[in-house]
Structures are given as C-alpha cells and as structure tokens.
mmCIF file of C-alpha atoms in Angstrom:
data_model
loop_
_atom_site.group_PDB
_atom_site.id
_atom_site.type_symbol
_atom_site.label_atom_id
_atom_site.label_comp_id
_atom_site.label_asym_id
_atom_site.label_seq_id
_atom_site.Cartn_x
_atom_site.Cartn_y
_atom_site.Cartn_z
ATOM 1 C CA MET I 1 0.000 0.000 0.000
ATOM 2 C CA LYS I 2 2.896 2.370 0.788
ATOM 3 C CA GLN I 3 4.369 1.726 -2.668
ATOM 4 C CA ALA I 4 0.996 2.436 -4.256
ATOM 5 C CA VAL I 5 0.675 5.762 -2.450
ATOM 6 C CA ILE I 6 4.238 6.736 -3.443
ATOM 7 C CA MET I 7 3.491 5.963 -7.113
ATOM 8 C CA LEU I 8 0.375 8.123 -7.029
ATOM 9 C CA ALA I 9 2.238 10.957 -5.320
ATOM 10 C CA LEU I 10 4.941 10.903 -8.002
ATOM 11 C CA GLY I 11 2.291 11.070 -10.696
ATOM 12 C CA LEU I 12 0.598 14.055 -9.076
ATOM 13 C CA LEU I 13 3.926 15.816 -8.547
ATOM 14 C CA ALA I 14 4.611 15.473 -12.262
ATOM 15 C CA ALA I 15 1.443 17.400 -13.098
ATOM 16 C CA PRO I 16 2.982 20.911 -12.806
ATOM 17 C CA ALA I 17 5.541 20.000 -15.444
ATOM 18 C CA VAL I 18 2.792 18.767 -17.729
ATOM 19 C CA GLN I 19 0.886 21.998 -17.050
ATOM 20 C CA ALA I 20 3.843 23.942 -18.393
ATOM 21 C CA GLN I 21 3.920 21.751 -21.500
ATOM 22 C CA SER I 22 0.207 22.313 -22.082
ATOM 23 C CA ASP I 23 0.725 26.058 -21.855
ATOM 24 C CA THR I 24 3.287 25.838 -24.675
ATOM 25 C CA GLY I 25 0.958 23.903 -26.943
ATOM 26 C CA THR I 26 1.846 20.295 -26.160
ATOM 27 C CA PRO I 27 -1.447 18.365 -26.052
ATOM 28 C CA SER I 28 -2.492 16.391 -23.007
ATOM 29 C CA SER I 29 -4.459 13.135 -23.109
ATOM 30 C CA SER I 30 -7.671 15.136 -22.692
ATOM 31 C CA ASN I 31 -6.766 18.179 -24.803
ATOM 32 C CA TYR I 32 -9.163 17.434 -27.671
ATOM 33 C CA PRO I 33 -11.982 19.445 -29.211
ATOM 34 C CA ALA I 34 -15.403 17.833 -28.966
ATOM 35 C CA SER I 35 -16.616 16.076 -32.117
ATOM 36 C CA ASP I 36 -19.143 18.846 -32.816
ATOM 37 C CA GLY I 37 -16.378 21.456 -32.949
ATOM 38 C CA THR I 38 -16.942 22.969 -29.511
ATOM 39 C CA GLU I 39 -13.920 23.440 -27.284
ATOM 40 C CA SER I 40 -13.393 20.818 -24.604
ATOM 41 C CA ARG I 41 -10.230 19.350 -23.160
ATOM 42 C CA ASN I 42 -12.199 16.392 -21.803
ATOM 43 C CA THR I 43 -13.306 14.501 -24.904
ATOM 44 C CA GLY I 44 -11.589 11.367 -26.157
ATOM 45 C CA PHE I 45 -11.211 7.632 -25.736
ATOM 46 C CA GLY I 46 -8.458 5.190 -24.878
ATOM 47 C CA VAL I 47 -7.209 2.092 -23.115
ATOM 48 C CA LYS I 48 -6.208 1.603 -19.488
ATOM 49 C CA GLY I 49 -5.004 -1.036 -17.078
ATOM 50 C CA GLY I 50 -3.365 -1.455 -13.708
ATOM 51 C CA TYR I 51 -3.073 -2.995 -10.282
ATOM 52 C CA ASN I 52 -5.833 -4.266 -7.960
ATOM 53 C CA LEU I 53 -5.424 -4.590 -4.200
ATOM 54 C CA ALA I 54 -8.619 -6.488 -3.389
ATOM 55 C CA SER I 55 -10.280 -7.575 -0.160
ATOM 56 C CA ILE I 56 -13.700 -8.257 1.367
ATOM 57 C CA LYS I 57 -15.465 -6.270 4.100
ATOM 58 C CA GLY I 58 -18.681 -6.445 6.097
ATOM 59 C CA THR I 59 -20.688 -8.744 8.349
ATOM 60 C CA GLY I 60 -19.730 -12.377 7.797
ATOM 61 C CA THR I 61 -16.055 -11.840 7.017
ATOM 62 C CA GLU I 62 -15.170 -13.010 10.552
ATOM 63 C CA LEU I 63 -15.589 -16.528 9.149
ATOM 64 C CA PHE I 64 -12.364 -16.071 7.153
ATOM 65 C CA THR I 65 -9.405 -16.406 9.535
ATOM 66 C CA ASN I 66 -6.133 -14.567 8.787
ATOM 67 C CA ARG I 67 -7.824 -12.854 5.846
ATOM 68 C CA ASP I 68 -5.473 -10.995 3.506
ATOM 69 C CA ASN I 69 -5.570 -8.926 0.320
ATOM 70 C CA LEU I 70 -5.542 -10.474 -3.132
ATOM 71 C CA LYS I 71 -3.185 -8.724 -5.574
ATOM 72 C CA ASP I 72 -4.187 -8.840 -9.234
ATOM 73 C CA PHE I 73 -5.019 -6.559 -12.191
ATOM 74 C CA HIS I 74 -7.713 -4.797 -14.204
ATOM 75 C CA ALA I 75 -7.756 -3.663 -17.863
ATOM 76 C CA GLY I 76 -10.167 -2.199 -20.384
ATOM 77 C CA VAL I 77 -11.256 0.768 -22.475
ATOM 78 C CA TYR I 78 -12.898 4.132 -21.811
ATOM 79 C CA ALA I 79 -14.728 6.896 -23.648
ATOM 80 C CA GLN I 80 -15.036 10.446 -22.332
ATOM 81 C CA TYR I 81 -17.242 13.346 -23.417
ATOM 82 C CA GLY I 82 -16.532 16.861 -22.192
ATOM 83 C CA PHE I 83 -19.381 19.268 -21.564
ATOM 84 C CA ASN I 84 -16.829 22.031 -21.012
ATOM 85 C CA ASN I 85 -13.226 22.360 -19.819
ATOM 86 C CA PHE I 86 -14.236 21.463 -16.254
ATOM 87 C CA ALA I 87 -16.922 18.768 -16.406
ATOM 88 C CA SER I 88 -17.125 15.558 -18.416
ATOM 89 C CA LEU I 89 -18.730 12.130 -18.386
ATOM 90 C CA MET I 90 -16.563 9.011 -18.681
ATOM 91 C CA VAL I 91 -17.810 5.481 -19.358
ATOM 92 C CA GLU I 92 -15.476 2.500 -18.952
ATOM 93 C CA LEU I 93 -15.668 -1.205 -19.771
ATOM 94 C CA LEU I 94 -13.246 -3.167 -17.589
ATOM 95 C CA TYR I 95 -12.180 -6.706 -16.818
ATOM 96 C CA SER I 96 -11.267 -6.699 -13.127
ATOM 97 C CA ARG I 97 -10.019 -9.452 -10.806
ATOM 98 C CA LYS I 98 -11.157 -9.185 -7.190
ATOM 99 C CA GLY I 99 -11.319 -11.567 -4.230
ATOM 100 C CA TYR I 100 -9.431 -12.450 -1.073
ATOM 101 C CA ARG I 101 -6.864 -14.768 0.552
ATOM 102 C CA THR I 102 -7.679 -16.678 3.737
ATOM 103 C CA ASP I 103 -6.868 -19.771 5.793
ATOM 104 C CA TYR I 104 -8.604 -22.953 4.694
ATOM 105 C CA LEU I 105 -9.573 -25.527 7.351
ATOM 106 C CA GLY I 106 -6.975 -24.003 9.656
ATOM 107 C CA SER I 107 -3.976 -25.498 7.858
ATOM 108 C CA THR I 108 -3.537 -24.063 4.366
ATOM 109 C CA THR I 109 -3.937 -20.724 2.611
ATOM 110 C CA ARG I 110 -6.414 -20.402 -0.238
ATOM 111 C CA ASP I 111 -7.069 -17.661 -2.807
ATOM 112 C CA THR I 112 -10.620 -16.996 -3.969
ATOM 113 C CA ARG I 113 -10.514 -14.982 -7.209
ATOM 114 C CA LEU I 114 -13.597 -13.273 -8.619
ATOM 115 C CA ASP I 115 -13.449 -12.083 -12.238
ATOM 116 C CA TYR I 116 -15.868 -9.275 -13.092
ATOM 117 C CA LEU I 117 -16.889 -7.437 -16.251
ATOM 118 C CA GLU I 118 -17.532 -3.895 -15.018
ATOM 119 C CA LEU I 119 -19.243 -0.764 -16.316
ATOM 120 C CA PRO I 120 -18.333 2.404 -14.349
ATOM 121 C CA ILE I 121 -20.127 5.661 -15.296
ATOM 122 C CA LEU I 122 -18.161 8.536 -13.819
ATOM 123 C CA PHE I 123 -18.443 12.290 -13.453
ATOM 124 C CA VAL I 124 -15.020 13.890 -14.009
ATOM 125 C CA GLY I 125 -14.197 17.319 -12.617
ATOM 126 C CA ASN I 126 -10.933 19.028 -13.566
ATOM 127 C CA LEU I 127 -9.174 20.701 -10.640
ATOM 128 C CA THR I 128 -6.371 21.926 -12.900
ATOM 129 C CA GLU I 129 -5.348 21.438 -16.533
ATOM 130 C CA THR I 130 -3.923 18.023 -15.661
ATOM 131 C CA ILE I 131 -5.489 16.850 -12.376
ATOM 132 C CA SER I 132 -9.085 15.624 -12.067
ATOM 133 C CA LEU I 133 -11.414 13.924 -9.579
ATOM 134 C CA HIS I 134 -13.673 11.008 -10.577
ATOM 135 C CA VAL I 135 -16.854 9.798 -8.862
ATOM 136 C CA GLY I 136 -19.831 7.702 -9.908
ATOM 137 C CA PRO I 137 -21.696 4.372 -9.858
ATOM 138 C CA GLN I 138 -20.609 1.016 -11.210
ATOM 139 C CA VAL I 139 -22.399 -2.203 -12.143
ATOM 140 C CA SER I 140 -20.516 -5.529 -12.391
ATOM 141 C CA LEU I 141 -21.168 -9.011 -13.765
ATOM 142 C CA LEU I 142 -19.315 -11.961 -12.221
ATOM 143 C CA THR I 143 -17.982 -14.062 -15.108
ATOM 144 C CA ASN I 144 -15.637 -16.550 -13.441
ATOM 145 C CA VAL I 145 -14.632 -17.809 -9.976
ATOM 146 C CA GLN I 146 -11.406 -19.579 -9.077
ATOM 147 C CA ASP I 147 -11.206 -21.154 -5.623
ATOM 148 C CA GLY I 148 -7.832 -22.602 -4.667
ATOM 149 C CA GLY I 149 -6.730 -22.454 -8.300
ATOM 150 C CA ASN I 150 -9.774 -24.399 -9.562
ATOM 151 C CA THR I 151 -12.632 -22.902 -11.577
ATOM 152 C CA VAL I 152 -15.947 -23.422 -9.746
ATOM 153 C CA SER I 153 -19.606 -22.869 -10.627
ATOM 154 C CA ILE I 154 -20.939 -19.410 -9.768
ATOM 155 C CA GLY I 155 -24.527 -20.419 -9.033
ATOM 156 C CA SER I 156 -23.834 -23.781 -7.383
ATOM 157 C CA ASN I 157 -21.423 -22.209 -4.906
ATOM 158 C CA GLY I 158 -23.733 -19.405 -3.800
ATOM 159 C CA PHE I 159 -22.080 -16.425 -5.501
ATOM 160 C CA ASN I 160 -24.182 -13.476 -6.637
ATOM 161 C CA SER I 161 -23.545 -12.912 -10.329
ATOM 162 C CA LEU I 162 -24.578 -9.223 -10.221
ATOM 163 C CA ASP I 163 -22.766 -6.587 -8.170
ATOM 164 C CA TYR I 164 -23.012 -2.802 -7.943
ATOM 165 C CA GLY I 165 -21.216 -0.049 -6.080
ATOM 166 C CA ALA I 166 -19.449 3.301 -6.232
ATOM 167 C CA ILE I 167 -16.123 4.626 -7.511
ATOM 168 C CA ALA I 168 -14.065 7.601 -6.295
ATOM 169 C CA GLY I 169 -10.548 8.587 -7.287
ATOM 170 C CA ALA I 170 -8.067 11.072 -8.701
ATOM 171 C CA GLU I 171 -6.061 11.226 -11.910
ATOM 172 C CA ALA I 172 -3.069 13.102 -13.313
ATOM 173 C CA ARG I 173 -2.462 13.438 -17.055
ATOM 174 C CA VAL I 174 1.040 13.307 -18.501
ATOM 175 C CA GLY I 175 1.055 14.019 -22.229
ATOM 176 C CA PHE I 176 -1.146 11.429 -23.934
ATOM 177 C CA ALA I 177 -0.923 9.192 -20.859
ATOM 178 C CA LYS I 178 -2.717 9.264 -17.531
ATOM 179 C CA VAL I 179 -1.952 7.866 -14.101
ATOM 180 C CA GLY I 180 -4.540 7.526 -11.375
ATOM 181 C CA ALA I 181 -5.788 5.864 -8.214
ATOM 182 C CA ARG I 182 -9.300 5.011 -7.087
ATOM 183 C CA PHE I 183 -11.341 3.150 -4.510
ATOM 184 C CA ASP I 184 -14.007 0.682 -5.635
ATOM 185 C CA TRP I 185 -16.691 0.089 -2.969
ATOM 186 C CA SER I 186 -19.117 -2.748 -3.605
ATOM 187 C CA LEU I 187 -22.642 -2.375 -2.195
ATOM 188 C CA GLY I 188 -23.889 -5.784 -3.333
ATOM 189 C CA LYS I 189 -23.236 -9.062 -1.524
ATOM 190 C CA VAL I 190 -20.588 -11.474 -2.803
ATOM 191 C CA TYR I 191 -22.486 -14.484 -1.400
ATOM 192 C CA GLN I 192 -26.185 -15.321 -1.253
ATOM 193 C CA ASN I 193 -27.708 -15.848 2.183
ATOM 194 C CA GLY I 194 -27.740 -19.549 3.101
ATOM 195 C CA THR I 195 -24.517 -20.344 1.249
ATOM 196 C CA VAL I 196 -22.475 -22.980 3.091
ATOM 197 C CA LEU I 197 -18.746 -22.197 3.273
ATOM 198 C CA HIS I 198 -16.043 -24.617 4.403
ATOM 199 C CA TYR I 199 -13.168 -22.255 5.085
ATOM 200 C CA SER I 200 -13.144 -22.459 8.880
ATOM 201 C CA ASN I 201 -14.332 -26.067 9.411
ATOM 202 C CA GLN I 202 -14.928 -29.293 7.527
ATOM 203 C CA THR I 203 -18.686 -29.448 8.145
ATOM 204 C CA GLY I 204 -19.238 -25.944 6.779
ATOM 205 C CA THR I 205 -20.885 -22.757 8.026
ATOM 206 C CA ALA I 206 -24.106 -21.370 6.542
ATOM 207 C CA LEU I 207 -24.294 -17.608 5.960
ATOM 208 C CA SER I 208 -27.599 -16.535 7.491
ATOM 209 C CA ASP I 209 -27.439 -12.747 7.235
ATOM 210 C CA ASN I 210 -24.153 -11.828 5.620
ATOM 211 C CA ASN I 211 -23.037 -8.534 4.150
ATOM 212 C CA ILE I 212 -19.745 -9.649 2.582
ATOM 213 C CA ARG I 213 -18.760 -7.074 -0.018
ATOM 214 C CA ASN I 214 -15.821 -6.476 -2.352
ATOM 215 C CA GLN I 215 -13.472 -3.574 -1.717
ATOM 216 C CA VAL I 216 -10.627 -2.699 -4.079
ATOM 217 C CA PHE I 217 -7.885 -0.088 -4.259
ATOM 218 C CA GLN I 218 -6.658 0.468 -7.819
ATOM 219 C CA LEU I 219 -3.657 2.076 -9.471
ATOM 220 C CA TYR I 220 -3.769 2.467 -13.241
ATOM 221 C CA VAL I 221 -2.083 3.878 -16.327
ATOM 222 C CA GLY I 222 -3.997 4.847 -19.455
ATOM 223 C CA LEU I 223 -3.324 5.992 -23.001
ATOM 224 C CA GLY I 224 -5.742 8.468 -24.568
ATOM 225 C CA PHE I 225 -6.657 9.077 -28.199
ATOM 226 C CA LYS I 226 -8.651 11.884 -29.783
ATOM 227 C CA HIS I 227 -11.767 11.495 -31.929
#
C-alpha cells in the first residue's frame, strides 16, 4: 500500500511539469476538441489497465481467519465526453479481478478470485489542466470464480452474479498518458444468504445474514486518443 501511495504521489507531482507543457501547446491526453467542434479538453477515448489490491469487508467476514488482500489486475477501455473544460462524463468497460486470501480448514492458505466485467459511469471534474477527480456508480457481472486455483460454478457455490457499487478517485495526465488511483466500494453481496462455506471447518458454516462485499484499491495507467 505504501508503494501504491508513493506511485500516485509521483504522478501528481509530475502534473505541474505537464501543465507547463500544455501552456506551450503540447497536447495532453484530454486536450481534444469535442466532435461537434466545440472546445473541450475532456473529450476522447483510450485504453487503461493497472493494479488491484482487493479484499472483502462487512458482516460475515469473521468466518475467514487470517484474511489478507488479493493482488491482481484490471484492464479495459474508456470513452469520455466533455461538456466544457471542467466537467465531463466518462464510461469505462473493464475486466477486473477481485477476491481475497484466507486460511482454509486451519492449515492451508487459499485464494478466492472473482473475475468481473464492469461498467463504471463517472463524473469527471478538472481541478487543474492536468489533475481531475472522478466519482460515480458502477455495475458488475461476475464471469468466473477460481477457488484454490480451480474454476468453480458461480450459481452452485452461492455467488451473486450481479454486483453494484461506487467509484471515487483522482487522476493526473502526462502528455497522452494518464496515471490515477481510485477506490471501488461494492454495495452488493458477494455471497447469497444460506450459502455454506467450508473455510473455517470441515462441516461448513451457513451464511444466514451476511453482508460480505468487495473492496478494491486500484492504481492504473492509461493511453488516450482523440476522436
């Protein structure tokens, strides 16, 4: 986590230099006119990808002893439309790996990896020419589950296939590239009530009223293109 914060800080510290470049005419990754000819530095599209530090939170997670973060990645594409030089709307389509690491039956460690196809819809507000804040909702579809390295059935193992939540983060643009960090808070449950889990004991424990949710910290790098 300390390394992640340092990387973000370096990206934000680089923003003043990029600001100077923008003032001399060097385009930034958002310095594009809108397709209808109006001026906006927030219109474009591109690709992005980065690092996930995933975990689970909420009522029911006490079942998972010695719970730890799962480190993985996310990648995808985005499109952004600028209403003016301050405000824009950004839509992303991402493949994102979430999940957790925990003890299994008190003797071994097991990774549970959840692969989602995600659609964030974000409001972007520019604080400066190169630094912006992002916030908005997200809906996710669970496409694959790996438990202990083995692919398992989503429905038969009590996973909810649909998830939803909120995104908040910050981004710095460096030329045609961007570097950013965000938090991904899930509001939907990972498991259905009544699901029997065998992590803590052989006979299994049924989740009666759980609120186990995904939580992810992300670092990413993107490359923007104009229309």
